CSV table of C-alpha atoms and ligand atoms in Angstrom, one decimal:
chain,number,residue,atom,x,y,z
S,27,UNK,CA,157.4,81.1,215.7
S,28,UNK,CA,158.7,78.7,218.3
S,29,UNK,CA,162.5,78.6,218.3
S,30,UNK,CA,162.9,76.1,221.1
S,31,UNK,CA,164.3,72.9,219.7
S,32,UNK,CA,161.5,70.4,219.8
S,33,UNK,CA,160.6,67.8,217.2
S,34,UNK,CA,158.2,68.7,214.5
S,35,UNK,CA,156.2,66.6,212.1
S,36,UNK,CA,154.0,67.2,209.1
S,37,UNK,CA,152.5,65.5,206.0
S,38,UNK,CA,154.5,67.0,203.2
S,39,UNK,CA,152.4,65.8,200.3
S,40,UNK,CA,149.1,67.4,199.3
S,41,UNK,CA,145.9,66.4,201.1
S,42,UNK,CA,143.9,63.8,199.2
S,43,UNK,CA,144.6,60.5,197.5
S,44,UNK,CA,148.0,59.9,195.8
S,45,UNK,CA,150.4,57.1,195.1
S,46,UNK,CA,152.4,57.8,198.2
S,47,UNK,CA,152.3,60.3,201.0
S,48,UNK,CA,155.4,61.6,202.7
S,49,UNK,CA,155.4,62.4,206.4
S,50,UNK,CA,158.4,64.3,207.7
S,51,UNK,CA,159.8,64.7,211.1
S,52,UNK,CA,162.7,66.9,212.2
S,53,UNK,CA,164.3,67.4,215.6
S,54,UNK,CA,166.3,65.7,218.3
S,55,UNK,CA,163.6,63.0,219.1
S,56,UNK,CA,163.2,61.9,215.4
S,57,UNK,CA,165.3,58.8,215.8
S,58,UNK,CA,163.9,57.7,219.2
S,59,UNK,CA,160.3,58.1,217.9
S,60,UNK,CA,161.0,56.1,214.8
S,61,UNK,CA,162.6,53.3,216.9
S,62,UNK,CA,159.4,53.1,218.9
S,63,UNK,CA,156.9,53.0,216.0
S,64,UNK,CA,158.8,51.4,213.1
S,65,UNK,CA,159.1,47.6,212.8
S,66,UNK,CA,161.7,46.9,210.1
S,67,UNK,CA,161.4,44.0,207.7
S,68,UNK,CA,165.1,43.3,208.3
S,69,UNK,CA,166.7,44.0,211.7
S,70,UNK,CA,168.5,47.3,211.9
S,71,UNK,CA,171.4,47.5,214.4
S,72,UNK,CA,172.0,51.2,214.0
S,73,UNK,CA,170.0,53.3,211.5
S,74,UNK,CA,172.3,55.0,209.0
S,75,UNK,CA,171.9,58.4,207.4
S,76,UNK,CA,170.6,58.6,203.8
S,77,UNK,CA,169.5,55.0,203.7
S,78,UNK,CA,166.0,53.7,203.0
S,79,UNK,CA,164.4,51.0,205.2
S,80,UNK,CA,161.4,48.9,204.5
S,81,UNK,CA,158.9,47.9,207.2
S,82,UNK,CA,155.7,48.8,209.0
S,83,UNK,CA,154.5,51.7,211.2
S,84,UNK,CA,153.0,50.1,214.2
S,85,UNK,CA,150.9,51.1,217.2
S,86,UNK,CA,150.4,48.8,220.2
S,87,UNK,CA,151.8,46.0,218.0
S,88,UNK,CA,149.2,46.5,215.3
S,89,UNK,CA,150.6,47.2,211.9
S,90,UNK,CA,149.2,50.5,210.6
S,91,UNK,CA,150.8,50.7,207.2
S,92,UNK,CA,153.6,49.2,205.1
S,93,UNK,CA,156.1,52.0,204.5
S,94,UNK,CA,159.6,53.0,203.4
S,95,UNK,CA,161.5,55.2,205.8
S,96,UNK,CA,164.7,57.2,205.6
S,97,UNK,CA,166.9,58.9,208.1
S,98,UNK,CA,168.9,62.1,207.5
S,99,UNK,CA,171.2,62.6,210.5
S,100,UNK,CA,172.4,66.0,211.7
S,101,UNK,CA,174.0,68.1,210.3
S,102,UNK,CA,173.6,66.5,206.8
S,103,UNK,CA,169.9,67.0,206.5
S,104,UNK,CA,167.6,69.7,205.0
S,105,UNK,CA,167.0,71.3,208.4
S,106,UNK,CA,170.4,70.5,209.8
S,107,UNK,CA,168.7,68.5,212.5
S,108,UNK,CA,168.1,64.7,212.8
S,109,UNK,CA,165.2,64.0,210.3
S,110,UNK,CA,163.1,61.0,209.4
S,111,UNK,CA,160.9,60.7,206.3
S,112,UNK,CA,158.1,58.1,206.0
S,113,UNK,CA,156.7,57.2,202.6
S,114,UNK,CA,153.4,55.7,203.3
S,115,UNK,CA,150.4,54.7,201.1
S,116,UNK,CA,148.9,57.9,199.9
S,117,UNK,CA,145.5,57.8,201.6
S,118,UNK,CA,144.5,60.9,203.5
S,119,UNK,CA,143.3,58.7,206.4
S,120,UNK,CA,146.6,56.8,206.7
S,121,UNK,CA,148.8,59.9,206.6
S,122,UNK,CA,146.7,61.6,209.2
S,123,UNK,CA,146.8,58.4,211.3
S,124,UNK,CA,150.6,58.2,211.1
S,125,UNK,CA,150.9,61.9,212.0
S,126,UNK,CA,148.8,61.3,215.0
S,127,UNK,CA,151.1,58.5,216.1
S,128,UNK,CA,154.1,60.8,215.8
S,129,UNK,CA,152.4,63.4,217.9
S,130,UNK,CA,151.5,60.9,220.5
S,131,UNK,CA,155.1,59.9,220.7
S,132,UNK,CA,156.2,63.5,221.4
S,133,UNK,CA,156.4,65.3,218.1
S,134,UNK,CA,154.5,68.5,217.5
S,135,UNK,CA,152.6,69.6,214.4
S,136,UNK,CA,154.9,71.8,212.2
S,137,UNK,CA,153.9,75.3,211.2
S,138,UNK,CA,153.9,76.3,207.5
S,139,UNK,CA,157.5,76.5,206.3
S,140,UNK,CA,158.9,75.5,209.7
S,141,UNK,CA,161.3,72.9,208.2
S,142,UNK,CA,162.8,75.6,205.9
S,143,UNK,CA,162.9,78.1,208.7
S,144,UNK,CA,165.0,75.7,210.8
S,145,UNK,CA,167.2,75.2,207.8
S,146,UNK,CA,167.7,79.0,207.7
S,147,UNK,CA,168.2,79.3,211.4
S,148,UNK,CA,170.7,76.4,211.4
S,149,UNK,CA,172.7,78.2,208.6
S,150,UNK,CA,172.0,75.6,205.9
S,151,UNK,CA,170.7,78.3,203.6
S,152,UNK,CA,170.2,82.1,203.6
S,153,UNK,CA,166.9,83.9,203.5
S,154,UNK,CA,167.0,84.5,199.7
S,155,UNK,CA,167.5,80.7,199.2
S,156,UNK,CA,164.6,80.0,201.6
S,157,UNK,CA,162.4,82.3,199.5
S,158,UNK,CA,163.6,80.4,196.4
S,159,UNK,CA,162.3,77.2,198.0
S,160,UNK,CA,158.8,78.7,198.2
S,161,UNK,CA,159.2,80.0,194.6
S,162,UNK,CA,160.2,76.6,193.4
S,163,UNK,CA,157.1,75.0,195.0
S,164,UNK,CA,154.9,77.6,193.4
S,165,UNK,CA,156.6,77.5,190.0
S,166,UNK,CA,154.1,76.9,187.2
S,167,UNK,CA,156.3,77.5,184.1
S,168,UNK,CA,159.8,77.2,182.8
S,169,UNK,CA,160.7,80.8,183.5
S,170,UNK,CA,159.6,80.7,187.2
S,171,UNK,CA,161.3,77.4,187.7
S,172,UNK,CA,164.6,78.7,186.4
S,173,UNK,CA,164.7,81.9,188.4
S,174,UNK,CA,163.8,80.0,191.5
S,175,UNK,CA,166.4,77.3,191.0
S,176,UNK,CA,169.2,79.7,190.2
S,177,UNK,CA,168.4,81.6,193.4
S,178,UNK,CA,168.2,78.4,195.4
S,179,UNK,CA,171.6,77.5,194.2
S,180,UNK,CA,172.9,80.6,195.8
S,181,UNK,CA,173.7,82.8,192.7
S,182,UNK,CA,172.1,85.8,194.3
S,183,UNK,CA,173.6,85.2,197.7
S,184,UNK,CA,177.0,84.8,196.2
S,185,UNK,CA,176.8,88.1,194.2
S,186,UNK,CA,175.6,90.0,197.2
S,187,UNK,CA,178.2,88.6,199.5
S,188,UNK,CA,180.9,89.8,197.1
S,189,UNK,CA,179.5,93.4,197.6
S,190,UNK,CA,179.1,92.8,201.4
S,191,UNK,CA,182.7,91.7,201.7
S,192,UNK,CA,184.0,94.8,199.8
S,193,UNK,CA,181.9,97.1,202.0
S,194,UNK,CA,183.0,95.3,205.2
S,195,UNK,CA,186.6,95.6,204.2
S,196,UNK,CA,186.2,99.3,203.6
S,197,UNK,CA,184.4,99.7,206.9
S,198,UNK,CA,187.2,97.9,208.8
S,199,UNK,CA,189.8,100.0,207.1
S,200,UNK,CA,188.0,103.2,208.0
S,201,UNK,CA,187.3,102.2,211.5
S,202,UNK,CA,190.8,100.9,212.1
S,203,UNK,CA,192.1,104.2,210.9
S,204,UNK,CA,189.9,106.0,213.4
S,205,UNK,CA,191.5,104.1,216.3
S,206,UNK,CA,195.0,105.0,215.0
S,207,UNK,CA,194.0,108.5,214.1
S,208,UNK,CA,196.6,110.1,216.3
S,209,UNK,CA,199.4,108.1,214.8
S,210,UNK,CA,198.2,109.2,211.4
S,211,UNK,CA,198.4,105.8,209.8
S,212,UNK,CA,196.7,105.8,206.4
S,213,UNK,CA,195.3,102.4,205.5
S,214,UNK,CA,193.4,103.1,202.4
S,215,UNK,CA,193.3,105.8,199.8
S,216,UNK,CA,190.0,107.7,199.9
S,217,UNK,CA,190.2,107.9,196.1
S,218,UNK,CA,190.2,104.1,195.9
S,219,UNK,CA,187.3,104.0,198.3
S,220,UNK,CA,185.3,106.3,196.2
S,221,UNK,CA,185.9,104.2,193.2
S,222,UNK,CA,184.9,101.1,195.0
S,223,UNK,CA,181.6,102.6,196.2
S,224,UNK,CA,180.8,103.8,192.7
S,225,UNK,CA,181.5,100.3,191.3
S,226,UNK,CA,179.1,98.7,193.8
S,227,UNK,CA,176.5,101.4,193.2
S,228,UNK,CA,176.6,100.9,189.4
S,229,UNK,CA,176.3,97.1,189.8
S,230,UNK,CA,173.3,97.6,192.1
S,231,UNK,CA,171.7,100.0,189.7
S,232,UNK,CA,172.0,97.5,186.9
S,233,UNK,CA,170.6,94.8,189.1
S,234,UNK,CA,167.6,97.0,189.9
S,235,UNK,CA,166.9,97.3,186.2
S,236,UNK,CA,166.4,93.5,186.0
S,237,UNK,CA,163.5,93.7,188.4
S,238,UNK,CA,160.7,93.9,185.9
S,239,UNK,CA,162.0,91.0,183.9
S,240,UNK,CA,162.7,89.0,187.1
S,241,UNK,CA,159.3,89.7,188.7
S,242,UNK,CA,157.5,88.7,185.5
S,243,UNK,CA,159.5,85.5,185.2
S,244,UNK,CA,158.7,84.7,188.8
S,245,UNK,CA,155.1,85.8,189.1
S,246,UNK,CA,154.0,85.7,185.5
S,247,UNK,CA,152.3,88.5,183.6
S,248,UNK,CA,148.9,89.9,184.4
S,249,UNK,CA,147.3,90.9,181.1
S,250,UNK,CA,143.9,92.6,180.8
S,251,UNK,CA,141.9,92.6,177.6
S,252,UNK,CA,140.4,96.1,177.4
S,253,UNK,CA,138.2,97.8,174.8
S,254,UNK,CA,134.8,99.1,173.8
S,255,UNK,CA,131.8,96.7,173.8
S,256,UNK,CA,131.5,94.2,171.0
S,257,UNK,CA,135.0,94.7,169.5
S,258,UNK,CA,135.8,91.0,170.1
S,259,UNK,CA,137.6,90.9,173.4
S,260,UNK,CA,136.0,87.6,174.6
S,261,UNK,CA,136.6,86.1,171.1
S,262,UNK,CA,140.3,86.9,171.5
S,263,UNK,CA,140.5,85.4,175.0
S,264,UNK,CA,138.9,82.2,173.5
S,265,UNK,CA,141.4,82.1,170.7
S,266,UNK,CA,144.4,82.5,173.1
S,267,UNK,CA,143.3,79.8,175.5
S,268,UNK,CA,141.9,77.6,172.7
S,269,UNK,CA,138.5,77.0,174.3
S,270,UNK,CA,135.1,78.6,174.6
S,271,UNK,CA,136.1,80.2,177.9
S,272,UNK,CA,133.9,83.3,177.6
S,273,UNK,CA,130.4,83.8,176.1
S,274,UNK,CA,130.5,85.5,172.7
S,275,UNK,CA,127.4,87.1,171.2
S,276,UNK,CA,126.6,89.9,168.8
S,277,UNK,CA,125.0,91.8,171.7
S,278,UNK,CA,127.1,94.7,173.0
S,279,UNK,CA,127.6,94.3,176.7
S,280,UNK,CA,127.8,90.4,176.8
S,281,UNK,CA,130.6,90.2,179.2
S,282,UNK,CA,129.8,91.5,182.7
S,283,UNK,CA,132.1,89.9,185.2
S,284,UNK,CA,135.8,89.6,184.6
S,285,UNK,CA,136.8,86.2,183.3
S,286,UNK,CA,140.3,84.9,184.0
S,287,UNK,CA,142.4,82.1,182.4
S,288,UNK,CA,146.0,81.3,182.2
S,289,UNK,CA,148.3,80.6,179.3
S,290,UNK,CA,151.9,79.3,179.3
S,291,UNK,CA,153.6,81.2,176.4
S,292,UNK,CA,157.0,79.4,175.9
S,293,UNK,CA,157.6,79.2,179.6
S,294,UNK,CA,156.1,82.5,180.8
S,295,UNK,CA,152.8,82.4,182.6
S,296,UNK,CA,150.2,84.9,181.4
S,297,UNK,CA,147.1,85.4,183.5
S,298,UNK,CA,144.6,86.8,181.0
S,299,UNK,CA,141.5,88.8,182.2
S,300,UNK,CA,138.7,89.4,179.8
S,301,UNK,CA,136.6,92.4,180.8
S,302,UNK,CA,133.3,94.1,180.2
S,303,UNK,CA,133.4,96.7,177.4
S,304,UNK,CA,134.2,100.1,178.8
S,305,UNK,CA,131.4,102.6,178.2
S,306,UNK,CA,129.0,105.0,180.1
S,307,UNK,CA,126.2,102.8,181.4
S,308,UNK,CA,123.1,103.0,183.5
S,309,UNK,CA,122.3,99.4,184.0
S,310,UNK,CA,123.6,98.5,187.5
S,311,UNK,CA,125.0,95.1,186.5
S,312,UNK,CA,126.9,96.4,183.5
S,313,UNK,CA,128.1,99.4,185.7
S,314,UNK,CA,129.6,96.9,188.1
S,315,UNK,CA,131.2,95.1,185.2
S,316,UNK,CA,132.8,98.4,184.0
S,317,UNK,CA,134.1,99.0,187.5
S,318,UNK,CA,135.7,95.5,187.6
S,319,UNK,CA,137.2,96.1,184.1
S,320,UNK,CA,138.8,99.3,185.4
S,321,UNK,CA,140.2,97.4,188.4
S,322,UNK,CA,141.6,94.8,186.1
S,323,UNK,CA,143.2,97.6,184.0
S,324,UNK,CA,144.7,99.1,187.2
S,325,UNK,CA,146.3,95.8,188.3
S,326,UNK,CA,147.6,94.7,184.9
S,327,UNK,CA,151.2,94.5,183.9
S,328,UNK,CA,150.2,94.9,180.4
S,329,UNK,CA,147.1,95.7,178.4
S,330,UNK,CA,145.7,94.2,175.2
S,331,UNK,CA,143.7,97.0,173.8
S,332,UNK,CA,141.2,95.8,171.3
S,333,UNK,CA,139.4,97.9,168.6
S,334,UNK,CA,137.0,96.8,165.9
S,335,UNK,CA,138.7,97.4,162.5
S,336,UNK,CA,135.4,97.2,160.6
S,337,UNK,CA,134.1,100.5,161.9
S,338,UNK,CA,135.7,103.9,162.4
S,339,UNK,CA,137.1,104.6,165.9
S,340,UNK,CA,134.5,105.9,168.3
S,341,UNK,CA,134.7,108.5,171.1
S,342,UNK,CA,134.6,105.5,173.5
S,343,UNK,CA,137.7,103.9,171.8
S,344,UNK,CA,139.6,107.2,172.1
S,345,UNK,CA,138.6,107.7,175.7
S,346,UNK,CA,139.9,104.2,176.5
S,347,UNK,CA,143.2,105.0,174.7
S,348,UNK,CA,143.6,108.1,176.8
S,349,UNK,CA,142.9,106.2,180.0
S,350,UNK,CA,145.6,103.6,179.2
S,351,UNK,CA,148.1,106.3,178.3
S,352,UNK,CA,147.4,108.1,181.5
S,353,UNK,CA,148.1,104.9,183.5
S,354,UNK,CA,151.3,104.4,181.5
S,355,UNK,CA,150.6,100.8,180.9
S,356,UNK,CA,152.6,98.6,178.6
S,357,UNK,CA,150.2,97.9,175.7
S,358,UNK,CA,149.7,96.0,172.6
S,359,UNK,CA,146.9,97.2,170.3
S,360,UNK,CA,144.8,94.7,168.3
S,361,UNK,CA,142.8,95.8,165.3
S,362,UNK,CA,140.3,93.0,165.3
S,363,UNK,CA,137.9,91.8,162.6
S,364,UNK,CA,140.5,91.9,159.9
S,365,UNK,CA,138.3,89.6,157.8
S,366,UNK,CA,135.9,92.5,157.2
S,367,UNK,CA,136.6,95.7,155.2
S,368,UNK,CA,138.8,97.9,157.3
S,369,UNK,CA,138.0,101.4,158.5
S,370,UNK,CA,140.9,101.8,160.9
S,371,UNK,CA,144.6,102.1,160.1
S,372,UNK,CA,147.6,101.2,162.1
S,373,UNK,CA,148.9,104.8,161.5
S,374,UNK,CA,145.8,106.3,163.1
S,375,UNK,CA,146.2,104.0,166.1
S,376,UNK,CA,149.9,104.9,166.4
S,377,UNK,CA,149.1,108.6,166.5
S,378,UNK,CA,146.5,108.2,169.1
S,379,UNK,CA,148.2,105.7,171.4
S,380,UNK,CA,151.9,106.3,170.8
S,381,UNK,CA,152.2,102.5,170.6
S,382,UNK,CA,154.4,100.7,168.1
S,383,UNK,CA,152.9,97.4,169.0
S,384,UNK,CA,149.8,97.1,166.6
S,385,UNK,CA,148.5,93.9,165.1
S,386,UNK,CA,145.7,93.1,162.8
S,387,UNK,CA,143.8,90.0,163.8
S,388,UNK,CA,140.7,88.1,163.0
S,389,UNK,CA,139.4,86.3,166.1
S,390,UNK,CA,136.6,84.9,164.0
S,391,UNK,CA,138.9,83.3,161.4
S,392,UNK,CA,141.7,82.8,163.9
S,393,UNK,CA,144.3,84.7,161.7
S,394,UNK,CA,147.1,86.7,163.3
S,395,UNK,CA,146.9,84.8,166.6
S,396,UNK,CA,150.3,83.2,166.4
S,397,UNK,CA,151.9,86.6,165.7
S,398,UNK,CA,150.0,87.9,168.7
S,399,UNK,CA,151.3,85.2,170.9
S,400,UNK,CA,154.9,85.7,169.7
S,401,UNK,CA,154.7,89.5,170.3
S,402,UNK,CA,153.4,89.0,173.8
S,403,UNK,CA,156.4,87.1,174.9
S,404,UNK,CA,158.9,89.5,173.4
S,405,UNK,CA,157.1,92.5,174.8
S,406,UNK,CA,157.2,91.5,178.4
S,407,UNK,CA,160.4,89.5,178.9
S,408,UNK,CA,162.3,90.7,175.9
S,409,UNK,CA,162.6,87.3,174.3
S,410,UNK,CA,164.7,84.7,175.9
S,411,UNK,CA,164.1,82.9,179.2
S,412,UNK,CA,166.6,83.5,182.0
S,413,UNK,CA,169.9,81.6,181.7
S,414,UNK,CA,172.1,80.3,184.5
S,415,UNK,CA,174.3,83.1,185.6
S,416,UNK,CA,171.9,85.8,184.6
S,417,UNK,CA,171.2,87.6,187.9
S,418,UNK,CA,167.6,88.7,188.2
S,419,UNK,CA,165.9,90.6,191.0
S,420,UNK,CA,162.6,88.9,191.5
S,421,UNK,CA,161.1,90.2,194.7
S,422,UNK,CA,159.9,93.6,195.9
S,423,UNK,CA,161.5,92.9,199.3
S,424,UNK,CA,164.9,92.6,197.6
S,425,UNK,CA,164.3,95.7,195.5
S,426,UNK,CA,163.5,97.8,198.6
S,427,UNK,CA,166.6,96.5,200.4
S,428,UNK,CA,168.8,97.5,197.4
S,429,UNK,CA,167.2,100.9,197.0
S,430,UNK,CA,168.1,101.5,200.7
S,431,UNK,CA,171.6,100.2,200.2
S,432,UNK,CA,172.1,102.6,197.3
S,433,UNK,CA,170.8,105.6,199.4
S,434,UNK,CA,173.4,104.8,202.1
S,435,UNK,CA,176.1,104.5,199.4
S,436,UNK,CA,175.1,107.9,198.0
S,437,UNK,CA,175.4,109.4,201.5
S,438,UNK,CA,178.8,107.8,201.9
S,439,UNK,CA,179.9,109.3,198.6
S,440,UNK,CA,178.6,112.7,199.7
S,441,UNK,CA,180.5,112.5,203.0
S,442,UNK,CA,183.6,111.6,201.0
S,443,UNK,CA,183.2,114.6,198.6
S,444,UNK,CA,182.5,116.9,201.5
S,445,UNK,CA,185.6,115.8,203.2
S,446,UNK,CA,183.7,114.7,206.3
S,447,UNK,CA,185.3,112.8,209.0
S,448,UNK,CA,185.9,109.1,208.2
S,449,UNK,CA,183.7,108.2,211.2
S,450,UNK,CA,180.7,109.4,209.1
S,451,UNK,CA,181.7,107.6,206.0
S,452,UNK,CA,182.1,104.4,208.0
S,453,UNK,CA,178.7,104.9,209.5
S,454,UNK,CA,177.1,105.2,206.1
S,455,UNK,CA,178.9,102.2,204.8
S,456,UNK,CA,177.8,100.1,207.8
S,457,UNK,CA,174.2,101.1,207.1
S,458,UNK,CA,174.5,100.1,203.5
S,459,UNK,CA,175.9,96.8,204.6
S,460,UNK,CA,172.9,96.3,207.0
S,461,UNK,CA,170.4,97.1,204.2
S,462,UNK,CA,172.1,94.7,201.8
S,463,UNK,CA,172.2,92.1,204.6
S,464,UNK,CA,168.4,92.1,204.8
S,465,UNK,CA,168.3,90.1,201.6
S,466,UNK,CA,170.3,87.2,202.9
S,467,UNK,CA,168.8,87.5,206.3
S,468,UNK,CA,172.0,88.6,208.1
S,469,UNK,CA,169.9,91.5,209.4
S,470,UNK,CA,166.4,90.5,210.0
S,471,UNK,CA,163.4,90.7,212.4
S,472,UNK,CA,160.8,88.2,213.6
S,473,UNK,CA,158.2,90.1,211.5
S,474,UNK,CA,160.1,89.6,208.3
S,475,UNK,CA,160.7,85.9,209.1
S,476,UNK,CA,157.1,85.3,210.0
S,477,UNK,CA,156.0,87.0,206.8
S,478,UNK,CA,158.3,85.0,204.6
S,479,UNK,CA,157.6,81.6,206.1
S,480,UNK,CA,153.9,82.1,206.2
S,481,UNK,CA,154.0,81.8,202.4
S,482,UNK,CA,155.0,78.2,202.7
S,483,UNK,CA,153.0,75.0,202.7
S,484,UNK,CA,153.0,72.9,205.9
S,485,UNK,CA,155.6,70.2,205.5
S,486,UNK,CA,158.2,72.3,203.7
C,742,LIG,N1,133.7,89.3,161.5
C,742,LIG,C1,134.2,89.2,162.6
C,742,LIG,N2,133.4,89.2,163.7
C,742,LIG,C2,134.0,89.0,165.0
C,742,LIG,C3,135.4,88.9,165.1
C,742,LIG,N3,135.7,88.8,166.4
C,742,LIG,C4,134.5,88.8,167.1
C,742,LIG,N4,133.5,89.0,166.2
C,742,LIG,C5,132.1,89.1,166.5
C,742,LIG,O1,131.8,90.2,167.2
C,742,LIG,C6,130.8,90.1,168.1
C,742,LIG,C7,131.3,90.4,169.6
C,742,LIG,O2,132.3,89.5,169.9
C,742,LIG,P1,132.7,89.4,171.4
C,742,LIG,O3,133.9,88.5,171.5
C,742,LIG,O4,131.6,88.9,172.3
C,742,LIG,O5,133.1,90.9,171.8
C,742,LIG,P2,133.4,91.5,173.2
C,742,LIG,O6,134.3,92.7,173.0
C,742,LIG,O7,133.8,90.5,174.2
C,742,LIG,O8,132.0,92.1,173.6
C,742,LIG,P3,131.4,92.6,175.0
C,742,LIG,O9,131.6,91.5,176.0
C,742,LIG,O10,129.9,92.7,174.8
C,742,LIG,O11,132.1,93.8,175.4
C,742,LIG,C8,130.4,88.6,168.0
C,742,LIG,O12,129.2,88.5,167.2
C,742,LIG,C9,131.6,87.9,167.4
C,742,LIG,O13,131.3,86.8,166.6
C,742,LIG,C10,136.2,88.9,163.9
C,742,LIG,O14,137.4,88.8,163.9
C,742,LIG,N5,135.6,89.1,162.7
C,743,LIG,MG1,133.0,89.9,176.0
């Protein structure tokens, strides 16, 4: 990414027609450019920050559109630089036209996420907050909105900075003592140091345990409906999403390709994949279907295993149960067709699958579906949505950084136990500090930054 300070511009609203379109500009030339192209309805002597002005965007004295504009002057703006925002009529043509005018006047088209990247580089937010901006833009449910907003407000940054400060203090003590070694001045008791490292390590361990819940809140739950042919998998998908999403027939092998739909269960996003019945097949189309079903099973956070309660369990059913067990997937078992006389018991299923989550359902009569929906939510995010103050780890990048931090803390503890020179302990603690600093972006590389900001839309 370009780090020279030039002036960038982008349309921040989606392409297409809308009530209004917002065109944003950030950088030192923002005000000068606006002065050239904006004809205010009332004369402005000196544009003020955080004020809205009415007027026209003009080019060669021709009015291009009637707009509202606002200025946000450095340092009190999103990026920390001088910014201007133009709210124009939401036609794709007009927003493109205005953007072209800005570029003609010396602005450059912004890269994806470049406004937020500048905000980070100018110290307006740390890297975990910048990531939260992207999460908030992508939020589709209450759970994802909450975790993103708490992170944007700096909850994560604040907690981690408490740990960093403690570690930094310990490092300084140890390093200071090194310098004064000959005078034998003792600044800190090694026993206290050990206690502090253990405390931080325990807190980080607890934090790591929140990852599954945090990730599922942020990304949603990928759930695959798996089972033998004709057990009612597609009927269950249709019940869950309340529409005829998948074809249902009495022919075994109806579903070939995987079919996906989404469901918001009390604030948690479920991406549900209906799959082809798993069985040994020769037909090349069904064979491909089975391959895709297995892939969906592989990638799923949880499995809805469906069996047909109106007939005894088959070898196929049992083979599927073994497969799910082998992959250690979180599962909920559905005994479907509860409207017919039952040949399968929950006890039998429990023995074979080891699962306590077993429900009787009739997809045909739509009975047991509400209980199913309730169980799904409790199974994956243990009930309640995140609350303010509940610290959740939501990203793999953060998890990796914390795992590395803990490794270095363990090395420091070992060095302490082995009575190694304080130089070594300080070194390990510095490394722990660096790993922790990757989350907030105190320690970062261009590759990490490019990766993070490439997730963004242009204009944010
Ligand atoms: N009696 C009864 N029949 C059901 C129930 N659920 C599904 N069926 C019937 O079972 C047959 C198969 O249903 P599907 O939903 O297509 O089953 P599937 O598991 O998706 O089948 P494949 O895609 O072929 O693997 C259809 O004739 C459904 O009407 C139920 O709860 N009770
Ligand atoms: Mg089907």
